[in-house]
PDB file of C-alpha atoms in Angstrom:
ATOM      1  CA  MET A   9      81.497  30.088  64.022  1.00 48.00           C
ATOM      2  CA  THR A  10      77.904  29.150  63.289  1.00 49.00           C
ATOM      3  CA  THR A  11      76.848  26.509  60.780  1.00 50.00           C
ATOM      4  CA  THR A  12      73.632  26.382  58.901  1.00 51.00           C
ATOM      5  CA  ALA A  13      71.754  23.096  58.706  1.00 50.00           C
ATOM      6  CA  SER A  14      71.464  21.781  55.188  1.00 50.00           C
ATOM      7  CA  PRO A  15      68.055  20.516  54.096  1.00 50.00           C
ATOM      8  CA  ARG A  16      67.460  16.892  54.660  1.00 51.00           C
ATOM      9  CA  THR A  17      67.475  14.641  51.616  1.00 51.00           C
ATOM     10  CA  PRO A  18      64.777  12.002  51.503  1.00 51.00           C
ATOM     11  CA  THR A  19      65.932   8.567  52.285  1.00 54.00           C
ATOM     12  CA  ALA A  20      65.606   5.578  49.916  1.00 52.00           C
ATOM     13  CA  PRO A  21      62.478   4.069  51.581  1.00 55.00           C
ATOM     14  CA  ALA A  22      60.785   7.466  51.415  1.00 54.00           C
ATOM     15  CA  LYS A  23      61.550   7.777  47.713  1.00 55.00           C
ATOM     16  CA  GLY A  24      60.214   4.231  47.099  1.00 59.00           C
ATOM     17  CA  ALA A  25      56.975   4.917  49.024  1.00 61.00           C
ATOM     18  CA  ALA A  26      56.417   8.169  47.024  1.00 63.00           C
ATOM     19  CA  GLY A  27      56.983   6.347  43.751  1.00 62.00           C
ATOM     20  CA  ALA A  28      54.555   3.578  44.658  1.00 64.00           C
ATOM     21  CA  GLU A  29      51.982   6.148  45.547  1.00 68.00           C
ATOM     22  CA  ALA A  30      52.463   7.947  42.322  1.00 64.00           C
ATOM     23  CA  ARG A  31      52.092   4.717  40.399  1.00 68.00           C
ATOM     24  CA  ARG A  32      48.906   3.814  42.261  1.00 69.00           C
ATOM     25  CA  ALA A  33      47.419   7.280  41.559  1.00 63.00           C
ATOM     26  CA  ALA A  34      48.317   6.871  37.817  1.00 62.00           C
ATOM     27  CA  ALA A  35      46.645   3.509  37.756  1.00 61.00           C
ATOM     28  CA  ARG A  36      43.519   5.062  39.309  1.00 63.00           C
ATOM     29  CA  ARG A  37      43.523   7.727  36.654  1.00 64.00           C
ATOM     30  CA  ARG A  38      43.821   5.098  33.924  1.00 62.00           C
ATOM     31  CA  SER A  39      41.089   2.992  35.460  1.00 57.00           C
ATOM     32  CA  GLY A  40      38.797   6.010  35.544  1.00 57.00           C
ATOM     33  CA  SER A  41      39.571   7.077  32.067  1.00 66.00           C
ATOM     34  CA  ALA A  42      38.981   3.576  30.816  1.00 72.00           C
ATOM     35  CA  TRP A  43      35.335   3.723  32.074  1.00 79.00           C
ATOM     36  CA  THR A  44      34.745   7.233  30.628  1.00 81.00           C
ATOM     37  CA  PRO A  45      33.910   6.141  27.048  1.00 81.00           C
ATOM     38  CA  TRP A  46      31.381   3.570  28.371  1.00 83.00           C
ATOM     39  CA  LEU A  47      29.741   6.297  30.338  1.00 86.00           C
ATOM     40  CA  TYR A  48      29.203   8.225  27.180  1.00 87.00           C
ATOM     41  CA  LEU A  49      27.946   5.205  25.364  1.00 86.00           C
ATOM     42  CA  LEU A  50      25.559   4.136  28.075  1.00 89.00           C
ATOM     43  CA  PRO A  51      22.489   6.052  26.754  1.00 89.00           C
ATOM     44  CA  ALA A  52      22.965   4.626  23.225  1.00 87.00           C
ATOM     45  CA  LEU A  53      23.469   1.113  24.617  1.00 85.00           C
ATOM     46  CA  ALA A  54      20.254   1.523  26.656  1.00 87.00           C
ATOM     47  CA  VAL A  55      18.305   2.491  23.527  1.00 88.00           C
ATOM     48  CA  LEU A  56      19.821  -0.342  21.534  1.00 82.00           C
ATOM     49  CA  GLY A  57      18.968  -2.826  24.328  1.00 81.00           C
ATOM     50  CA  ALA A  58      15.440  -1.719  24.147  1.00 83.00           C
ATOM     51  CA  LEU A  59      15.047  -1.592  20.394  1.00 86.00           C
ATOM     52  CA  LEU A  60      17.319  -4.466  19.323  1.00 85.00           C
ATOM     53  CA  PHE A  61      18.209  -6.961  21.991  1.00 86.00           C
ATOM     54  CA  TYR A  62      14.734  -7.346  23.461  1.00 87.00           C
ATOM     55  CA  PRO A  63      13.025  -8.113  20.100  1.00 89.00           C
ATOM     56  CA  ILE A  64      15.802 -10.657  19.352  1.00 90.00           C
ATOM     57  CA  TYR A  65      15.053 -12.186  22.825  1.00 91.00           C
ATOM     58  CA  GLN A  66      11.332 -12.398  21.973  1.00 91.00           C
ATOM     59  CA  LEU A  67      12.104 -13.871  18.531  1.00 92.00           C
ATOM     60  CA  GLY A  68      14.189 -16.616  20.083  1.00 93.00           C
ATOM     61  CA  LEU A  69      11.674 -17.342  22.831  1.00 93.00           C
ATOM     62  CA  ILE A  70       8.781 -17.709  20.306  1.00 92.00           C
ATOM     63  CA  SER A  71      10.888 -19.971  18.172  1.00 93.00           C
ATOM     64  CA  PHE A  72      10.859 -22.571  21.087  1.00 94.00           C
ATOM     65  CA  LEU A  73       7.137 -22.391  21.649  1.00 91.00           C
ATOM     66  CA  GLU A  74       3.959 -23.730  20.130  1.00 89.00           C
ATOM     67  CA  TYR A  75       2.604 -20.366  19.038  1.00 87.00           C
ATOM     68  CA  THR A  76      -0.054 -20.288  16.361  1.00 86.00           C
ATOM     69  CA  GLN A  77      -3.354 -18.381  15.937  1.00 85.00           C
ATOM     70  CA  ALA A  78      -4.961 -20.617  18.516  1.00 85.00           C
ATOM     71  CA  GLN A  79      -2.461 -19.443  21.186  1.00 83.00           C
ATOM     72  CA  VAL A  80      -2.738 -15.793  20.037  1.00 82.00           C
ATOM     73  CA  SER A  81      -6.482 -15.765  20.340  1.00 82.00           C
ATOM     74  CA  GLY A  82      -6.365 -17.570  23.733  1.00 78.00           C
ATOM     75  CA  GLY A  83      -8.050 -20.730  22.521  1.00 78.00           C
ATOM     76  CA  ARG A  84      -5.173 -22.989  23.520  1.00 84.00           C
ATOM     77  CA  PRO A  85      -2.373 -22.496  26.067  1.00 85.00           C
ATOM     78  CA  THR A  86       1.194 -21.815  24.814  1.00 85.00           C
ATOM     79  CA  SER A  87       3.368 -24.928  25.169  1.00 88.00           C
ATOM     80  CA  PHE A  88       7.058 -25.370  25.044  1.00 91.00           C
ATOM     81  CA  LYS A  89       8.291 -27.309  21.914  1.00 89.00           C
ATOM     82  CA  GLY A  90      12.084 -26.976  22.452  1.00 89.00           C
ATOM     83  CA  LEU A  91      13.778 -27.675  19.150  1.00 93.00           C
ATOM     84  CA  GLY A  92      10.593 -29.059  17.549  1.00 92.00           C
ATOM     85  CA  ASN A  93      10.117 -25.948  15.320  1.00 93.00           C
ATOM     86  CA  TYR A  94      13.690 -26.158  14.108  1.00 95.00           C
ATOM     87  CA  SER A  95      13.325 -29.889  13.491  1.00 94.00           C
ATOM     88  CA  GLU A  96      10.206 -29.293  11.431  1.00 93.00           C
ATOM     89  CA  LEU A  97      11.792 -26.491   9.493  1.00 93.00           C
ATOM     90  CA  PHE A  98      14.958 -28.378   8.660  1.00 95.00           C
ATOM     91  CA  SER A  99      13.015 -31.357   7.506  1.00 94.00           C
ATOM     92  CA  ASP A 100      11.089 -29.216   5.020  1.00 93.00           C
ATOM     93  CA  PRO A 101      12.599 -29.494   1.513  1.00 94.00           C
ATOM     94  CA  GLN A 102      11.189 -26.120   0.537  1.00 93.00           C
ATOM     95  CA  PHE A 103      13.216 -24.433   3.280  1.00 94.00           C
ATOM     96  CA  TRP A 104      16.470 -25.663   1.803  1.00 95.00           C
ATOM     97  CA  GLN A 105      15.339 -24.593  -1.728  1.00 95.00           C
ATOM     98  CA  VAL A 106      14.470 -21.155  -0.444  1.00 95.00           C
ATOM     99  CA  LEU A 107      17.754 -20.855   1.469  1.00 95.00           C
ATOM    100  CA  LEU A 108      19.843 -21.773  -1.553  1.00 96.00           C
ATOM    101  CA  ALA A 109      17.900 -19.299  -3.686  1.00 95.00           C
ATOM    102  CA  THR A 110      18.429 -16.583  -1.024  1.00 95.00           C
ATOM    103  CA  VAL A 111      22.162 -17.160  -0.792  1.00 95.00           C
ATOM    104  CA  LEU A 112      22.626 -17.168  -4.571  1.00 96.00           C
ATOM    105  CA  PHE A 113      20.421 -14.082  -5.011  1.00 96.00           C
ATOM    106  CA  ALA A 114      22.035 -12.161  -2.175  1.00 95.00           C
ATOM    107  CA  ALA A 115      25.526 -13.030  -3.480  1.00 95.00           C
ATOM    108  CA  ALA A 116      24.636 -11.754  -7.014  1.00 96.00           C
ATOM    109  CA  CYS A 117      23.186  -8.550  -5.599  1.00 96.00           C
ATOM    110  CA  VAL A 118      26.216  -7.867  -3.431  1.00 95.00           C
ATOM    111  CA  LEU A 119      28.741  -8.472  -6.309  1.00 96.00           C
ATOM    112  CA  VAL A 120      26.825  -6.357  -8.813  1.00 96.00           C
ATOM    113  CA  THR A 121      26.260  -3.590  -6.297  1.00 96.00           C
ATOM    114  CA  LEU A 122      29.907  -3.394  -5.365  1.00 95.00           C
ATOM    115  CA  ALA A 123      31.004  -3.527  -8.945  1.00 94.00           C
ATOM    116  CA  VAL A 124      28.595  -0.683 -10.016  1.00 95.00           C
ATOM    117  CA  GLY A 125      29.150   1.419  -6.924  1.00 94.00           C
ATOM    118  CA  CYS A 126      33.003   1.168  -7.196  1.00 92.00           C
ATOM    119  CA  ALA A 127      33.014   1.918 -10.921  1.00 92.00           C
ATOM    120  CA  LEU A 128      30.834   4.932 -10.506  1.00 94.00           C
ATOM    121  CA  ALA A 129      32.961   6.107  -7.633  1.00 93.00           C
ATOM    122  CA  VAL A 130      36.034   6.054  -9.839  1.00 88.00           C
ATOM    123  CA  LEU A 131      34.027   7.751 -12.533  1.00 92.00           C
ATOM    124  CA  LEU A 132      33.267  10.614 -10.188  1.00 92.00           C
ATOM    125  CA  THR A 133      36.995  11.291  -9.700  1.00 88.00           C
ATOM    126  CA  ARG A 134      37.461  11.531 -13.467  1.00 87.00           C
ATOM    127  CA  VAL A 135      34.574  13.852 -14.630  1.00 90.00           C
ATOM    128  CA  ARG A 136      34.091  17.609 -14.220  1.00 91.00           C
ATOM    129  CA  ALA A 137      32.104  19.319 -11.457  1.00 89.00           C
ATOM    130  CA  LEU A 138      28.799  19.572 -13.289  1.00 93.00           C
ATOM    131  CA  PRO A 139      28.496  15.890 -14.453  1.00 91.00           C
ATOM    132  CA  ARG A 140      29.704  14.790 -10.983  1.00 92.00           C
ATOM    133  CA  LEU A 141      26.888  16.824  -9.324  1.00 93.00           C
ATOM    134  CA  ALA A 142      24.361  15.454 -11.768  1.00 93.00           C
ATOM    135  CA  LEU A 143      25.422  11.903 -11.046  1.00 92.00           C
ATOM    136  CA  MET A 144      25.486  12.476  -7.292  1.00 92.00           C
ATOM    137  CA  LEU A 145      21.992  13.961  -7.308  1.00 93.00           C
ATOM    138  CA  ALA A 146      20.597  11.098  -9.513  1.00 92.00           C
ATOM    139  CA  ALA A 147      22.230   8.484  -7.263  1.00 92.00           C
ATOM    140  CA  LEU A 148      21.036  10.069  -4.093  1.00 90.00           C
ATOM    141  CA  GLY A 149      17.464  10.366  -5.539  1.00 90.00           C
ATOM    142  CA  ALA A 150      17.590   6.553  -6.194  1.00 91.00           C
ATOM    143  CA  TRP A 151      18.939   6.011  -2.625  1.00 90.00           C
ATOM    144  CA  ALA A 152      16.259   8.115  -1.025  1.00 91.00           C
ATOM    145  CA  THR A 153      13.412   6.510  -2.904  1.00 91.00           C
ATOM    146  CA  PRO A 154      11.242   4.199  -0.574  1.00 92.00           C
ATOM    147  CA  ALA A 155      11.468   0.552  -1.477  1.00 92.00           C
ATOM    148  CA  VAL A 156       7.769   0.192  -2.106  1.00 94.00           C
ATOM    149  CA  THR A 157       7.723   3.235  -4.425  1.00 93.00           C
ATOM    150  CA  GLY A 158      10.853   2.080  -6.319  1.00 93.00           C
ATOM    151  CA  SER A 159       9.475  -1.456  -6.687  1.00 94.00           C
ATOM    152  CA  THR A 160       6.139  -0.212  -8.039  1.00 94.00           C
ATOM    153  CA  VAL A 161       7.831   2.084 -10.642  1.00 93.00           C
ATOM    154  CA  TRP A 162      10.022  -0.728 -11.826  1.00 94.00           C
ATOM    155  CA  VAL A 163       7.001  -3.020 -12.170  1.00 93.00           C
ATOM    156  CA  PHE A 164       5.376  -0.366 -14.323  1.00 93.00           C
ATOM    157  CA  LEU A 165       8.427   0.168 -16.411  1.00 93.00           C
ATOM    158  CA  PHE A 166       8.703  -3.542 -17.289  1.00 93.00           C
ATOM    159  CA  ASP A 167       4.877  -4.142 -17.498  1.00 91.00           C
ATOM    160  CA  PRO A 168       4.052  -6.433 -20.498  1.00 90.00           C
ATOM    161  CA  ASP A 169       1.080  -4.315 -21.549  1.00 87.00           C
ATOM    162  CA  HIS A 170       1.862  -0.674 -20.711  1.00 86.00           C
ATOM    163  CA  GLY A 171       5.595  -0.681 -19.839  1.00 88.00           C
ATOM    164  CA  PRO A 172       7.879   1.441 -21.937  1.00 92.00           C
ATOM    165  CA  VAL A 173      10.855  -0.996 -21.615  1.00 92.00           C
ATOM    166  CA  ASN A 174       9.119  -3.763 -23.735  1.00 90.00           C
ATOM    167  CA  ARG A 175       8.148  -1.282 -26.379  1.00 90.00           C
ATOM    168  CA  VAL A 176      11.698   0.070 -26.659  1.00 91.00           C
ATOM    169  CA  LEU A 177      13.238  -3.396 -26.729  1.00 88.00           C
ATOM    170  CA  GLY A 178      10.452  -4.696 -29.080  1.00 87.00           C
ATOM    171  CA  LEU A 179       9.630  -7.584 -26.682  1.00 87.00           C
ATOM    172  CA  GLY A 180       5.806  -7.294 -27.179  1.00 85.00           C
ATOM    173  CA  ASP A 181       3.877  -8.779 -24.252  1.00 87.00           C
ATOM    174  CA  PHE A 182       6.831 -10.529 -22.653  1.00 90.00           C
ATOM    175  CA  SER A 183       6.266 -10.934 -18.867  1.00 91.00           C
ATOM    176  CA  TRP A 184       9.402 -10.373 -16.810  1.00 92.00           C
ATOM    177  CA  THR A 185       7.789 -11.670 -13.648  1.00 91.00           C
ATOM    178  CA  TYR A 186       6.445 -14.853 -15.119  1.00 92.00           C
ATOM    179  CA  GLY A 187       9.724 -16.843 -15.470  1.00 91.00           C
ATOM    180  CA  ARG A 188      11.698 -17.514 -12.291  1.00 93.00           C
ATOM    181  CA  TYR A 189      15.136 -16.267 -13.592  1.00 94.00           C
ATOM    182  CA  SER A 190      13.744 -13.198 -15.412  1.00 93.00           C
ATOM    183  CA  ALA A 191      11.851 -12.206 -12.227  1.00 94.00           C
ATOM    184  CA  PHE A 192      14.942 -12.603 -10.105  1.00 95.00           C
ATOM    185  CA  ALA A 193      16.953 -10.621 -12.629  1.00 95.00           C
ATOM    186  CA  LEU A 194      14.312  -7.855 -12.572  1.00 94.00           C
ATOM    187  CA  VAL A 195      14.327  -7.752  -8.734  1.00 96.00           C
ATOM    188  CA  LEU A 196      18.161  -7.813  -8.756  1.00 96.00           C
ATOM    189  CA  THR A 197      18.300  -4.804 -11.005  1.00 95.00           C
ATOM    190  CA  GLU A 198      15.961  -2.847  -8.761  1.00 95.00           C
ATOM    191  CA  VAL A 199      17.972  -3.802  -5.677  1.00 95.00           C
ATOM    192  CA  VAL A 200      21.181  -2.704  -7.240  1.00 95.00           C
ATOM    193  CA  TRP A 201      19.567   0.520  -8.365  1.00 94.00           C
ATOM    194  CA  CYS A 202      18.569   1.489  -4.907  1.00 93.00           C
ATOM    195  CA  SER A 203      21.756   0.125  -3.154  1.00 93.00           C
ATOM    196  CA  PHE A 204      24.733   1.183  -5.327  1.00 94.00           C
ATOM    197  CA  PRO A 205      24.549   4.925  -4.115  1.00 94.00           C
ATOM    198  CA  PHE A 206      25.669   3.946  -0.667  1.00 93.00           C
ATOM    199  CA  VAL A 207      28.726   2.121  -2.045  1.00 94.00           C
ATOM    200  CA  MET A 208      29.464   4.870  -4.630  1.00 95.00           C
ATOM    201  CA  VAL A 209      29.444   7.751  -2.034  1.00 93.00           C
ATOM    202  CA  THR A 210      31.347   5.775   0.584  1.00 93.00           C
ATOM    203  CA  VAL A 211      34.052   4.563  -1.827  1.00 93.00           C
ATOM    204  CA  TYR A 212      34.275   8.006  -3.437  1.00 93.00           C
ATOM    205  CA  ALA A 213      34.955   9.657  -0.055  1.00 92.00           C
ATOM    206  CA  GLY A 214      37.636   7.035   0.519  1.00 91.00           C
ATOM    207  CA  ILE A 215      39.306   7.675  -2.789  1.00 89.00           C
ATOM    208  CA  LYS A 216      39.348  11.360  -2.119  1.00 89.00           C
ATOM    209  CA  ALA A 217      41.161  10.601   1.142  1.00 87.00           C
ATOM    210  CA  VAL A 218      43.902   8.705  -0.597  1.00 85.00           C
ATOM    211  CA  PRO A 219      47.018  10.932  -0.943  1.00 85.00           C
ATOM    212  CA  ALA A 220      47.447  12.206  -4.443  1.00 81.00           C
ATOM    213  CA  GLU A 221      51.200  11.638  -4.349  1.00 85.00           C
ATOM    214  CA  VAL A 222      50.721   7.894  -4.094  1.00 83.00           C
ATOM    215  CA  LEU A 223      48.477   7.802  -7.228  1.00 79.00           C
ATOM    216  CA  GLU A 224      50.812  10.086  -9.067  1.00 83.00           C
ATOM    217  CA  ALA A 225      53.813   7.924  -8.218  1.00 86.00           C
ATOM    218  CA  ALA A 226      51.946   4.846  -9.460  1.00 82.00           C
ATOM    219  CA  ALA A 227      51.033   6.659 -12.722  1.00 81.00           C
ATOM    220  CA  LEU A 228      54.682   7.706 -13.202  1.00 84.00           C
ATOM    221  CA  ASP A 229      55.790   4.137 -12.851  1.00 81.00           C
ATOM    222  CA  GLY A 230      53.667   3.263 -15.879  1.00 80.00           C
ATOM    223  CA  ALA A 231      50.714   1.455 -14.048  1.00 80.00           C
ATOM    224  CA  SER A 232      47.465   1.488 -15.860  1.00 81.00           C
ATOM    225  CA  GLN A 233      44.251   2.751 -14.295  1.00 78.00           C
ATOM    226  CA  TRP A 234      43.089  -0.796 -13.563  1.00 81.00           C
ATOM    227  CA  ARG A 235      46.518  -1.642 -11.988  1.00 84.00           C
ATOM    228  CA  ILE A 236      46.445   1.491  -9.921  1.00 83.00           C
ATOM    229  CA  TRP A 237      42.983   0.607  -8.590  1.00 82.00           C
ATOM    230  CA  ARG A 238      43.832  -3.114  -7.925  1.00 83.00           C
ATOM    231  CA  SER A 239      47.305  -2.613  -6.441  1.00 83.00           C
ATOM    232  CA  VAL A 240      47.181   0.871  -4.849  1.00 85.00           C
ATOM    233  CA  THR A 241      43.593   2.248  -4.260  1.00 84.00           C
ATOM    234  CA  ALA A 242      41.803  -0.989  -3.319  1.00 83.00           C
ATOM    235  CA  PRO A 243      44.298  -2.038  -0.569  1.00 85.00           C
ATOM    236  CA  LEU A 244      44.096   1.442   0.979  1.00 86.00           C
ATOM    237  CA  LEU A 245      40.298   1.345   0.772  1.00 87.00           C
ATOM    238  CA  ARG A 246      40.123  -2.176   2.273  1.00 86.00           C
ATOM    239  CA  PRO A 247      38.521  -1.053   5.646  1.00 84.00           C
ATOM    240  CA  ILE A 248      35.891   0.970   3.762  1.00 89.00           C
ATOM    241  CA  LEU A 249      35.258  -1.920   1.377  1.00 88.00           C
ATOM    242  CA  VAL A 250      34.737  -4.183   4.395  1.00 86.00           C
ATOM    243  CA  VAL A 251      32.020  -1.868   5.748  1.00 86.00           C
ATOM    244  CA  VAL A 252      30.154  -1.641   2.440  1.00 91.00           C
ATOM    245  CA  THR A 253      30.428  -5.356   1.800  1.00 90.00           C
ATOM    246  CA  ILE A 254      29.083  -6.377   5.184  1.00 88.00           C
ATOM    247  CA  GLN A 255      26.235  -3.780   4.868  1.00 88.00           C
ATOM    248  CA  SER A 256      25.446  -5.015   1.450  1.00 92.00           C
ATOM    249  CA  ILE A 257      25.367  -8.705   2.640  1.00 91.00           C
ATOM    250  CA  ILE A 258      22.961  -7.800   5.460  1.00 90.00           C
ATOM    251  CA  TRP A 259      20.687  -5.707   3.296  1.00 91.00           C
ATOM    252  CA  ASP A 260      20.577  -8.058   0.344  1.00 93.00           C
ATOM    253  CA  PHE A 261      20.174 -11.229   2.420  1.00 93.00           C
ATOM    254  CA  LYS A 262      17.065  -9.877   4.066  1.00 90.00           C
ATOM    255  CA  VAL A 263      15.416  -8.411   1.024  1.00 93.00           C
ATOM    256  CA  PHE A 264      11.700  -8.456   1.439  1.00 94.00           C
ATOM    257  CA  THR A 265       9.831  -5.452  -0.129  1.00 94.00           C
ATOM    258  CA  GLN A 266      11.196  -5.739  -3.610  1.00 94.00           C
ATOM    259  CA  ILE A 267      10.478  -9.468  -3.805  1.00 95.00           C
ATOM    260  CA  TYR A 268       7.020  -9.157  -2.294  1.00 94.00           C
ATOM    261  CA  VAL A 269       5.915  -6.231  -4.426  1.00 94.00           C
ATOM    262  CA  MET A 270       7.514  -7.116  -7.782  1.00 94.00           C
ATOM    263  CA  THR A 271       6.668 -10.852  -7.839  1.00 93.00           C
ATOM    264  CA  GLY A 272       3.364 -10.726  -6.026  1.00 90.00           C
ATOM    265  CA  GLY A 273       4.416 -12.362  -2.757  1.00 89.00           C
ATOM    266  CA  GLY A 274       7.027 -14.718  -4.127  1.00 90.00           C
ATOM    267  CA  GLY A 275       6.168 -15.557  -7.693  1.00 90.00           C
ATOM    268  CA  ILE A 276       4.123 -18.234  -9.279  1.00 90.00           C
ATOM    269  CA  ALA A 277       3.922 -21.274  -6.932  1.00 86.00           C
ATOM    270  CA  GLY A 278       6.653 -19.668  -4.720  1.00 89.00           C
ATOM    271  CA  GLN A 279       9.380 -19.816  -7.398  1.00 92.00           C
ATOM    272  CA  ASN A 280      10.821 -16.508  -6.299  1.00 93.00           C
ATOM    273  CA  LEU A 281      10.714 -16.966  -2.501  1.00 94.00           C
ATOM    274  CA  VAL A 282      13.554 -15.695  -0.379  1.00 95.00           C
ATOM    275  CA  LEU A 283      13.920 -16.384   3.379  1.00 94.00           C
ATOM    276  CA  ASN A 284      12.376 -13.108   4.532  1.00 94.00           C
ATOM    277  CA  VAL A 285       9.205 -13.644   2.431  1.00 95.00           C
ATOM    278  CA  TYR A 286       9.160 -17.237   3.308  1.00 95.00           C
ATOM    279  CA  ALA A 287       9.162 -16.308   7.007  1.00 94.00           C
ATOM    280  CA  TYR A 288       6.369 -13.781   6.430  1.00 93.00           C
ATOM    281  CA  GLN A 289       4.250 -16.425   4.736  1.00 92.00           C
ATOM    282  CA  LYS A 290       4.799 -18.873   7.518  1.00 91.00           C
ATOM    283  CA  ALA A 291       4.133 -16.339  10.302  1.00 91.00           C
ATOM    284  CA  PHE A 292       1.269 -14.393   8.949  1.00 89.00           C
ATOM    285  CA  ALA A 293      -0.288 -16.088   5.961  1.00 86.00           C
ATOM    286  CA  SER A 294      -0.276 -19.515   7.674  1.00 87.00           C
ATOM    287  CA  SER A 295      -0.369 -18.128  11.323  1.00 88.00           C
ATOM    288  CA  GLN A 296       2.576 -20.309  12.279  1.00 90.00           C
ATOM    289  CA  TYR A 297       4.322 -17.643  14.226  1.00 92.00           C
ATOM    290  CA  SER A 298       6.758 -20.035  15.874  1.00 93.00           C
ATOM    291  CA  LEU A 299       8.013 -21.380  12.508  1.00 93.00           C
ATOM    292  CA  GLY A 300       8.395 -17.749  11.197  1.00 93.00           C
ATOM    293  CA  SER A 301      10.393 -16.887  14.307  1.00 94.00           C
ATOM    294  CA  ALA A 302      12.595 -19.973  13.780  1.00 94.00           C
ATOM    295  CA  ILE A 303      13.389 -18.777  10.243  1.00 95.00           C
ATOM    296  CA  GLY A 304      14.243 -15.295  11.627  1.00 93.00           C
ATOM    297  CA  VAL A 305      16.732 -16.873  14.129  1.00 94.00           C
ATOM    298  CA  VAL A 306      18.212 -18.953  11.330  1.00 94.00           C
ATOM    299  CA  MET A 307      18.737 -15.805   9.210  1.00 94.00           C
ATOM    300  CA  LEU A 308      20.214 -13.897  12.213  1.00 92.00           C
ATOM    301  CA  LEU A 309      22.772 -16.727  12.903  1.00 94.00           C
ATOM    302  CA  ILE A 310      23.664 -16.964   9.163  1.00 92.00           C
ATOM    303  CA  LEU A 311      24.381 -13.185   8.937  1.00 90.00           C
ATOM    304  CA  LEU A 312      26.437 -13.221  12.239  1.00 90.00           C
ATOM    305  CA  ALA A 313      28.421 -16.217  11.022  1.00 90.00           C
ATOM    306  CA  VAL A 314      29.140 -14.528   7.657  1.00 86.00           C
ATOM    307  CA  THR A 315      30.220 -11.309   9.370  1.00 83.00           C
ATOM    308  CA  LEU A 316      32.464 -12.947  11.965  1.00 86.00           C
ATOM    309  CA  VAL A 317      34.103 -15.183   9.359  1.00 82.00           C
ATOM    310  CA  TYR A 318      34.811 -12.097   7.090  1.00 78.00           C
ATOM    311  CA  LEU A 319      36.217 -10.101   9.978  1.00 77.00           C
ATOM    312  CA  ARG A 320      38.371 -13.056  11.108  1.00 80.00           C
ATOM    313  CA  LEU A 321      39.837 -13.506   7.588  1.00 72.00           C
ATOM    314  CA  LEU A 322      40.724  -9.876   7.516  1.00 70.00           C
ATOM    315  CA  ARG A 323      42.366  -9.944  10.957  1.00 74.00           C
ATOM    316  CA  ARG A 324      44.528 -12.823   9.763  1.00 70.00           C
ATOM    317  CA  GLN A 325      45.736 -10.672   6.946  1.00 59.00           C
ATOM    318  CA  GLY A 326      46.668  -7.966   9.542  1.00 58.00           C
ATOM    319  CA  GLU A 327      44.067  -5.395   8.590  1.00 55.00           C
ATOM    320  CA  GLU A 328      43.051  -2.791  11.146  1.00 54.00           C
ATOM    321  CA  LEU A 329      39.320  -2.186  11.193  1.00 51.00           C
TER     322      LEU A 329
END
């Protein structure tokens, strides 16, 4: 009688070794896959490093130096001032006046831009195809218009001698750019005109992505259109609203072209200066390049602080960005 040998079953140590090897192989695959996205992003990061981080480095470096026209022309050597430029800047009362005006002006621009953009985005969901197309084309035309061109056109429209706006409103030779607040209001209107299309298109795309069943359920429960927007649509669009808000803050805080063109470089006696125009005057009109760089660094830090605080508040509310 012959017996056939049964296949040998692996012992417990062999099983443990095989499992450990499998876990190590899985860990190696996960480690490799974790680096894969960074390899794809490497070319873009290299371009950003050349076009963004190096200029920021140079801006910060110049802000710590004595760098005026004398150093640029080679008449005097460049010297290290440390925090001297920042001390001189912060001791200047005009800097604080311009900073306050910039913050208030940017805040007004952001609020009005968001209000107009969101209102028109909701309107796009309520009108027929032809009016929607006309509104989209008009908005995109305003968005595509260069800042210099748009500012020049608005100055002509509100010109006290030849502008059609004064004639229609019967204001005679009233100068919109003479008074401080009327000039800021005129620039604000132009900034909103060229900025709201971004908010409108982005929010409209977000609204179209909201499930129709959710809106229909809210309407069947008796909620008004305002209540639906405030309690249903806006919370669902919060990540999109975060993006457009941060973008608007960055754009409106560093407004330059509109102020420079429409108020003639900052208005009468600098009454309409904002930080970007103030930095330009210090750096190029007065040849104080180090002071202009210091203003640029201050603007960069303010915008970073605002963005980080805003994102931190949203994370505390449990929002996924």
